[in-house]
Amino acid sequence: MTFDWNAHRFSGGVLALDLANTVIFRENPERLLDRFGDLVELPRFAEAAAIFRIGEWGEVQFHPPLAQKGIEALIGIREAINRLFRGAAREDGLKAEHLSAFLRLGSDLVCNEPEERDLRLPNLSEKKRELSLGAAAFLSAISLLEPARLERIKICPNCHWLYFDESRNRSRRWCDMNVCGNRAKARRHYNRNVKQAGNNHA
Ligand SMILES: [Zn+2]
């Protein structure tokens, strides 16, 4: 296994957006890559998410789906979260079609949770919680619908990930300055040099 679910993969800042970001380059069909194309990544993501999202959920265990139906439901809510918040980040507002699909799929996921589970929105409760990954992502997404939080959701211009900008004046430009910010800087530098070289030869 060479793929590492490291801090960079959790640049979304909240579970809902991290899940949406398991697809890279969403706005470029030629480069688009779904990390869940290989299903062994599902439990690995769930395990890493419990570590990186401890600030959102406190101590938690996310159960990845095992059966085909559960996997389809997880991918369904992932895509619904992506459509809903990508539209919001583009300042299109929340569209009826996207919001209703999100609520419908989320309602099914919540309905399938075992009775004893605590379905409050993400919080740092003292008791360790256990949730299915899909239901947890839905609850995480619900807590983003509040207008003050919704307006902090942005799209990274480099990798097209969604991220929650917690900076005081909402000035964050990249999902991760150390990765996407630096790549953009390197590209600008390269383009400038190519242009200069071209001028010298003219
Ligand atoms: Zn990025």
PDB file of C-alpha atoms and ligand atoms in Angstrom:
ATOM      1  CA  MET A   1       0.000   0.000   0.000  1.00  0.00           C
ATOM      2  CA  THR A   2       1.621   3.206  -1.102  1.00  0.00           C
ATOM      3  CA  PHE A   3      -1.231   5.630  -0.649  1.00  0.00           C
ATOM      4  CA  ASP A   4      -1.177   7.575   2.603  1.00  0.00           C
ATOM      5  CA  TRP A   5      -4.288   9.204   4.106  1.00  0.00           C
ATOM      6  CA  ASN A   6      -2.208  12.033   5.563  1.00  0.00           C
ATOM      7  CA  ALA A   7      -3.122  15.491   6.890  1.00  0.00           C
ATOM      8  CA  HIS A   8      -3.163  16.970   3.374  1.00  0.00           C
ATOM      9  CA  ARG A   9      -5.998  14.610   2.340  1.00  0.00           C
ATOM     10  CA  PHE A  10      -8.020  16.092   5.183  1.00  0.00           C
ATOM     11  CA  SER A  11      -7.623  19.716   4.106  1.00  0.00           C
ATOM     12  CA  GLY A  12     -11.406  19.970   3.788  1.00  0.00           C
ATOM     13  CA  GLY A  13     -11.509  20.773   7.499  1.00  0.00           C
ATOM     14  CA  VAL A  14     -14.746  18.876   8.225  1.00  0.00           C
ATOM     15  CA  LEU A  15     -15.720  15.270   7.570  1.00  0.00           C
ATOM     16  CA  ALA A  16     -18.372  16.128   4.958  1.00  0.00           C
ATOM     17  CA  LEU A  17     -15.887  17.985   2.737  1.00  0.00           C
ATOM     18  CA  ASP A  18     -13.087  15.456   3.316  1.00  0.00           C
ATOM     19  CA  LEU A  19     -15.427  12.779   2.006  1.00  0.00           C
ATOM     20  CA  ALA A  20     -16.288  14.862  -1.071  1.00  0.00           C
ATOM     21  CA  ASN A  21     -12.516  15.326  -1.574  1.00  0.00           C
ATOM     22  CA  THR A  22     -11.900  11.613  -2.019  1.00  0.00           C
ATOM     23  CA  VAL A  23     -12.362  12.571  -5.680  1.00  0.00           C
ATOM     24  CA  ILE A  24      -9.552  14.772  -7.029  1.00  0.00           C
ATOM     25  CA  PHE A  25      -9.737  17.240  -9.956  1.00  0.00           C
ATOM     26  CA  ARG A  26     -13.508  17.105 -10.069  1.00  0.00           C
ATOM     27  CA  GLU A  27     -13.694  19.930 -12.590  1.00  0.00           C
ATOM     28  CA  ASN A  28     -11.377  18.298 -15.118  1.00  0.00           C
ATOM     29  CA  PRO A  29     -12.789  15.001 -16.450  1.00  0.00           C
ATOM     30  CA  GLU A  30      -9.426  14.030 -17.970  1.00  0.00           C
ATOM     31  CA  ARG A  31      -7.589  14.202 -14.644  1.00  0.00           C
ATOM     32  CA  LEU A  32     -10.442  13.206 -12.330  1.00  0.00           C
ATOM     33  CA  LEU A  33      -9.439  10.470  -9.891  1.00  0.00           C
ATOM     34  CA  ASP A  34     -11.694   8.656  -7.398  1.00  0.00           C
ATOM     35  CA  ARG A  35      -9.715   7.292  -4.445  1.00  0.00           C
ATOM     36  CA  PHE A  36     -12.584   4.910  -3.716  1.00  0.00           C
ATOM     37  CA  GLY A  37     -12.112   3.342  -7.160  1.00  0.00           C
ATOM     38  CA  ASP A  38     -10.214   0.821  -5.051  1.00  0.00           C
ATOM     39  CA  LEU A  39     -12.575  -0.220  -2.248  1.00  0.00           C
ATOM     40  CA  VAL A  40      -9.740  -1.117   0.140  1.00  0.00           C
ATOM     41  CA  GLU A  41      -9.369   2.662   0.606  1.00  0.00           C
ATOM     42  CA  LEU A  42     -12.798   2.946   2.234  1.00  0.00           C
ATOM     43  CA  PRO A  43     -11.922   1.488   5.656  1.00  0.00           C
ATOM     44  CA  ARG A  44      -8.520   3.190   5.500  1.00  0.00           C
ATOM     45  CA  PHE A  45     -10.207   6.556   4.960  1.00  0.00           C
ATOM     46  CA  ALA A  46     -12.667   5.881   7.819  1.00  0.00           C
ATOM     47  CA  GLU A  47      -9.831   5.072  10.181  1.00  0.00           C
ATOM     48  CA  ALA A  48      -7.773   8.135   9.255  1.00  0.00           C
ATOM     49  CA  ALA A  49     -10.867  10.390   9.393  1.00  0.00           C
ATOM     50  CA  ALA A  50     -11.433   9.459  13.052  1.00  0.00           C
ATOM     51  CA  ILE A  51      -7.913  10.714  13.795  1.00  0.00           C
ATOM     52  CA  PHE A  52      -7.915  13.885  11.685  1.00  0.00           C
ATOM     53  CA  ARG A  53     -11.483  14.894  12.590  1.00  0.00           C
ATOM     54  CA  ILE A  54     -11.088  14.564  16.344  1.00  0.00           C
ATOM     55  CA  GLY A  55     -11.424  18.367  16.568  1.00  0.00           C
ATOM     56  CA  GLU A  56     -14.864  18.136  14.970  1.00  0.00           C
ATOM     57  CA  TRP A  57     -16.184  14.957  16.645  1.00  0.00           C
ATOM     58  CA  GLY A  58     -14.096  14.243  19.709  1.00  0.00           C
ATOM     59  CA  GLU A  59     -13.332  10.579  20.160  1.00  0.00           C
ATOM     60  CA  VAL A  60     -15.193   8.734  17.445  1.00  0.00           C
ATOM     61  CA  GLN A  61     -15.227   5.617  15.337  1.00  0.00           C
ATOM     62  CA  PHE A  62     -16.578   5.755  11.783  1.00  0.00           C
ATOM     63  CA  HIS A  63     -17.801   2.444  10.427  1.00  0.00           C
ATOM     64  CA  PRO A  64     -17.176   2.030   6.706  1.00  0.00           C
ATOM     65  CA  PRO A  65     -19.895   0.209   4.743  1.00  0.00           C
ATOM     66  CA  LEU A  66     -19.147  -3.405   3.903  1.00  0.00           C
ATOM     67  CA  ALA A  67     -22.012  -4.524   1.668  1.00  0.00           C
ATOM     68  CA  GLN A  68     -22.673  -3.236  -1.836  1.00  0.00           C
ATOM     69  CA  LYS A  69     -25.855  -1.407  -0.824  1.00  0.00           C
ATOM     70  CA  GLY A  70     -24.067   0.474   1.935  1.00  0.00           C
ATOM     71  CA  ILE A  71     -21.210   1.386  -0.382  1.00  0.00           C
ATOM     72  CA  GLU A  72     -23.688   2.780  -2.910  1.00  0.00           C
ATOM     73  CA  ALA A  73     -25.370   4.836  -0.166  1.00  0.00           C
ATOM     74  CA  LEU A  74     -22.003   6.268   0.914  1.00  0.00           C
ATOM     75  CA  ILE A  75     -21.028   7.207  -2.641  1.00  0.00           C
ATOM     76  CA  GLY A  76     -24.535   8.651  -3.076  1.00  0.00           C
ATOM     77  CA  ILE A  77     -24.217  10.990  -0.090  1.00  0.00           C
ATOM     78  CA  ARG A  78     -20.645  11.879  -1.090  1.00  0.00           C
ATOM     79  CA  GLU A  79     -21.824  13.055  -4.501  1.00  0.00           C
ATOM     80  CA  ALA A  80     -24.851  14.850  -3.021  1.00  0.00           C
ATOM     81  CA  ILE A  81     -22.584  16.702  -0.552  1.00  0.00           C
ATOM     82  CA  ASN A  82     -20.258  17.661  -3.382  1.00  0.00           C
ATOM     83  CA  ARG A  83     -23.028  19.033  -5.621  1.00  0.00           C
ATOM     84  CA  LEU A  84     -24.716  20.934  -2.805  1.00  0.00           C
ATOM     85  CA  PHE A  85     -21.629  22.682  -1.427  1.00  0.00           C
ATOM     86  CA  ARG A  86     -19.830  23.184  -4.740  1.00  0.00           C
ATOM     87  CA  GLY A  87     -22.897  25.065  -5.913  1.00  0.00           C
ATOM     88  CA  ALA A  88     -22.904  27.102  -2.701  1.00  0.00           C
ATOM     89  CA  ALA A  89     -19.176  27.873  -3.022  1.00  0.00           C
ATOM     90  CA  ARG A  90     -19.821  29.178  -6.540  1.00  0.00           C
ATOM     91  CA  GLU A  91     -22.430  31.442  -4.971  1.00  0.00           C
ATOM     92  CA  ASP A  92     -25.277  29.736  -6.770  1.00  0.00           C
ATOM     93  CA  GLY A  93     -27.077  29.325  -3.440  1.00  0.00           C
ATOM     94  CA  LEU A  94     -28.577  25.997  -2.400  1.00  0.00           C
ATOM     95  CA  LYS A  95     -30.584  24.519  -5.245  1.00  0.00           C
ATOM     96  CA  ALA A  96     -33.829  22.643  -4.538  1.00  0.00           C
ATOM     97  CA  GLU A  97     -32.692  19.679  -6.621  1.00  0.00           C
ATOM     98  CA  HIS A  98     -29.394  19.388  -4.729  1.00  0.00           C
ATOM     99  CA  LEU A  99     -30.813  20.039  -1.273  1.00  0.00           C
ATOM    100  CA  SER A 100     -33.651  17.563  -1.637  1.00  0.00           C
ATOM    101  CA  ALA A 101     -31.334  14.794  -2.961  1.00  0.00           C
ATOM    102  CA  PHE A 102     -28.972  15.448  -0.039  1.00  0.00           C
ATOM    103  CA  LEU A 103     -31.787  15.289   2.544  1.00  0.00           C
ATOM    104  CA  ARG A 104     -33.372  12.216   1.000  1.00  0.00           C
ATOM    105  CA  LEU A 105     -30.117  10.209   0.903  1.00  0.00           C
ATOM    106  CA  GLY A 106     -29.151  11.451   4.382  1.00  0.00           C
ATOM    107  CA  SER A 107     -32.533  10.491   5.765  1.00  0.00           C
ATOM    108  CA  ASP A 108     -32.071   6.917   4.493  1.00  0.00           C
ATOM    109  CA  LEU A 109     -28.603   6.715   6.055  1.00  0.00           C
ATOM    110  CA  VAL A 110     -29.815   8.031   9.414  1.00  0.00           C
ATOM    111  CA  CYS A 111     -32.776   5.657   9.291  1.00  0.00           C
ATOM    112  CA  ASN A 112     -30.422   2.675   8.923  1.00  0.00           C
ATOM    113  CA  GLU A 113     -28.337   3.532  11.985  1.00  0.00           C
ATOM    114  CA  PRO A 114     -28.713   1.119  14.910  1.00  0.00           C
ATOM    115  CA  GLU A 115     -31.154   2.438  17.503  1.00  0.00           C
ATOM    116  CA  GLU A 116     -28.607   2.995  20.290  1.00  0.00           C
ATOM    117  CA  ARG A 117     -26.488   5.435  18.282  1.00  0.00           C
ATOM    118  CA  ASP A 118     -26.278   9.106  19.194  1.00  0.00           C
ATOM    119  CA  LEU A 119     -27.175  11.166  16.114  1.00  0.00           C
ATOM    120  CA  ARG A 120     -26.448  14.644  17.395  1.00  0.00           C
ATOM    121  CA  LEU A 121     -24.527  16.962  15.080  1.00  0.00           C
ATOM    122  CA  PRO A 122     -20.724  16.806  15.407  1.00  0.00           C
ATOM    123  CA  ASN A 123     -19.643  17.892  18.896  1.00  0.00           C
ATOM    124  CA  LEU A 124     -16.883  17.168  21.341  1.00  0.00           C
ATOM    125  CA  SER A 125     -18.915  15.016  23.691  1.00  0.00           C
ATOM    126  CA  GLU A 126     -17.021  13.217  26.429  1.00  0.00           C
ATOM    127  CA  LYS A 127     -18.376   9.873  25.423  1.00  0.00           C
ATOM    128  CA  LYS A 128     -16.825   8.147  22.463  1.00  0.00           C
ATOM    129  CA  ARG A 129     -19.291   7.919  19.607  1.00  0.00           C
ATOM    130  CA  GLU A 130     -19.746   5.329  16.927  1.00  0.00           C
ATOM    131  CA  LEU A 131     -21.440   6.109  13.646  1.00  0.00           C
ATOM    132  CA  SER A 132     -21.551   4.791  10.142  1.00  0.00           C
ATOM    133  CA  LEU A 133     -19.297   6.876   7.906  1.00  0.00           C
ATOM    134  CA  GLY A 134     -22.166   7.945   5.633  1.00  0.00           C
ATOM    135  CA  ALA A 135     -24.480   9.069   8.457  1.00  0.00           C
ATOM    136  CA  ALA A 136     -21.589  10.944  10.104  1.00  0.00           C
ATOM    137  CA  ALA A 137     -20.752  12.746   6.844  1.00  0.00           C
ATOM    138  CA  PHE A 138     -24.428  13.724   6.501  1.00  0.00           C
ATOM    139  CA  LEU A 139     -24.509  15.163  10.048  1.00  0.00           C
ATOM    140  CA  SER A 140     -21.238  16.989   9.407  1.00  0.00           C
ATOM    141  CA  ALA A 141     -22.770  18.474   6.254  1.00  0.00           C
ATOM    142  CA  ILE A 142     -25.943  19.561   8.059  1.00  0.00           C
ATOM    143  CA  SER A 143     -23.847  21.640  10.430  1.00  0.00           C
ATOM    144  CA  LEU A 144     -22.432  23.489   7.389  1.00  0.00           C
ATOM    145  CA  LEU A 145     -25.837  24.711   6.221  1.00  0.00           C
ATOM    146  CA  GLU A 146     -25.888  27.588   8.666  1.00  0.00           C
ATOM    147  CA  PRO A 147     -25.257  30.747   6.564  1.00  0.00           C
ATOM    148  CA  ALA A 148     -22.194  31.904   8.548  1.00  0.00           C
ATOM    149  CA  ARG A 149     -20.564  28.524   7.932  1.00  0.00           C
ATOM    150  CA  LEU A 150     -21.827  28.061   4.408  1.00  0.00           C
ATOM    151  CA  GLU A 151     -20.120  31.238   3.202  1.00  0.00           C
ATOM    152  CA  ARG A 152     -16.757  29.875   4.361  1.00  0.00           C
ATOM    153  CA  ILE A 153     -16.822  26.965   1.926  1.00  0.00           C
ATOM    154  CA  LYS A 154     -14.476  27.442  -1.016  1.00  0.00           C
ATOM    155  CA  ILE A 155     -13.076  25.551  -4.010  1.00  0.00           C
ATOM    156  CA  CYS A 156      -9.300  25.083  -4.328  1.00  0.00           C
ATOM    157  CA  PRO A 157      -8.291  26.414  -7.778  1.00  0.00           C
ATOM    158  CA  ASN A 158      -5.505  23.820  -8.066  1.00  0.00           C
ATOM    159  CA  CYS A 159      -7.057  20.471  -7.062  1.00  0.00           C
ATOM    160  CA  HIS A 160     -10.762  21.517  -7.018  1.00  0.00           C
ATOM    161  CA  TRP A 161     -11.257  20.252  -3.466  1.00  0.00           C
ATOM    162  CA  LEU A 162     -13.849  21.865  -1.237  1.00  0.00           C
ATOM    163  CA  TYR A 163     -12.511  23.342   1.989  1.00  0.00           C
ATOM    164  CA  PHE A 164     -13.801  25.166   5.003  1.00  0.00           C
ATOM    165  CA  ASP A 165     -11.956  28.483   5.403  1.00  0.00           C
ATOM    166  CA  GLU A 166     -11.635  29.220   9.095  1.00  0.00           C
ATOM    167  CA  SER A 167      -9.242  32.152   8.711  1.00  0.00           C
ATOM    168  CA  ARG A 168     -10.469  35.301  10.428  1.00  0.00           C
ATOM    169  CA  ASN A 169     -10.984  37.378   7.274  1.00  0.00           C
ATOM    170  CA  ARG A 170     -11.774  34.437   5.006  1.00  0.00           C
ATOM    171  CA  SER A 171      -8.582  34.971   3.033  1.00  0.00           C
ATOM    172  CA  ARG A 172      -7.415  31.399   2.499  1.00  0.00           C
ATOM    173  CA  ARG A 173      -6.872  30.780  -1.207  1.00  0.00           C
ATOM    174  CA  TRP A 174      -5.845  27.135  -1.291  1.00  0.00           C
ATOM    175  CA  CYS A 175      -6.978  23.898   0.306  1.00  0.00           C
ATOM    176  CA  ASP A 176      -3.392  23.542   1.531  1.00  0.00           C
ATOM    177  CA  MET A 177      -0.815  26.322   1.071  1.00  0.00           C
ATOM    178  CA  ASN A 178       2.058  23.825   1.361  1.00  0.00           C
ATOM    179  CA  VAL A 179       0.811  21.678  -1.495  1.00  0.00           C
ATOM    180  CA  CYS A 180      -1.530  23.528  -3.860  1.00  0.00           C
ATOM    181  CA  GLY A 181      -0.257  27.025  -2.983  1.00  0.00           C
ATOM    182  CA  ASN A 182       3.338  26.015  -3.692  1.00  0.00           C
ATOM    183  CA  ARG A 183       2.454  24.224  -6.905  1.00  0.00           C
ATOM    184  CA  ALA A 184       0.755  27.343  -8.204  1.00  0.00           C
ATOM    185  CA  LYS A 185       3.754  29.455  -7.189  1.00  0.00           C
ATOM    186  CA  ALA A 186       6.145  27.065  -8.982  1.00  0.00           C
ATOM    187  CA  ARG A 187       3.962  27.185 -12.095  1.00  0.00           C
ATOM    188  CA  ARG A 188       3.945  30.990 -12.134  1.00  0.00           C
ATOM    189  CA  HIS A 189       7.718  30.992 -11.746  1.00  0.00           C
ATOM    190  CA  TYR A 190       8.131  28.478 -14.574  1.00  0.00           C
ATOM    191  CA  ASN A 191       5.838  30.428 -16.915  1.00  0.00           C
ATOM    192  CA  ARG A 192       7.741  33.644 -16.210  1.00  0.00           C
ATOM    193  CA  ASN A 193      11.067  31.976 -16.997  1.00  0.00           C
ATOM    194  CA  VAL A 194       9.768  30.426 -20.193  1.00  0.00           C
ATOM    195  CA  LYS A 195       8.467  33.812 -21.282  1.00  0.00           C
ATOM    196  CA  GLN A 196      11.757  35.511 -20.436  1.00  0.00           C
ATOM    197  CA  ALA A 197      13.752  32.865 -22.298  1.00  0.00           C
ATOM    198  CA  GLY A 198      11.448  33.415 -25.274  1.00  0.00           C
ATOM    199  CA  ASN A 199      12.084  37.181 -25.168  1.00  0.00           C
ATOM    200  CA  ASN A 200      15.849  36.671 -25.000  1.00  0.00           C
ATOM    201  CA  HIS A 201      15.788  34.547 -28.100  1.00  0.00           C
ATOM    202  CA  ALA A 202      13.564  36.924 -30.022  1.00  0.00           C
TER     203      ALA A 202
HETATM  204 ZN    ZN B   1      -5.911  22.082  -3.446  1.00  0.00          ZN
END
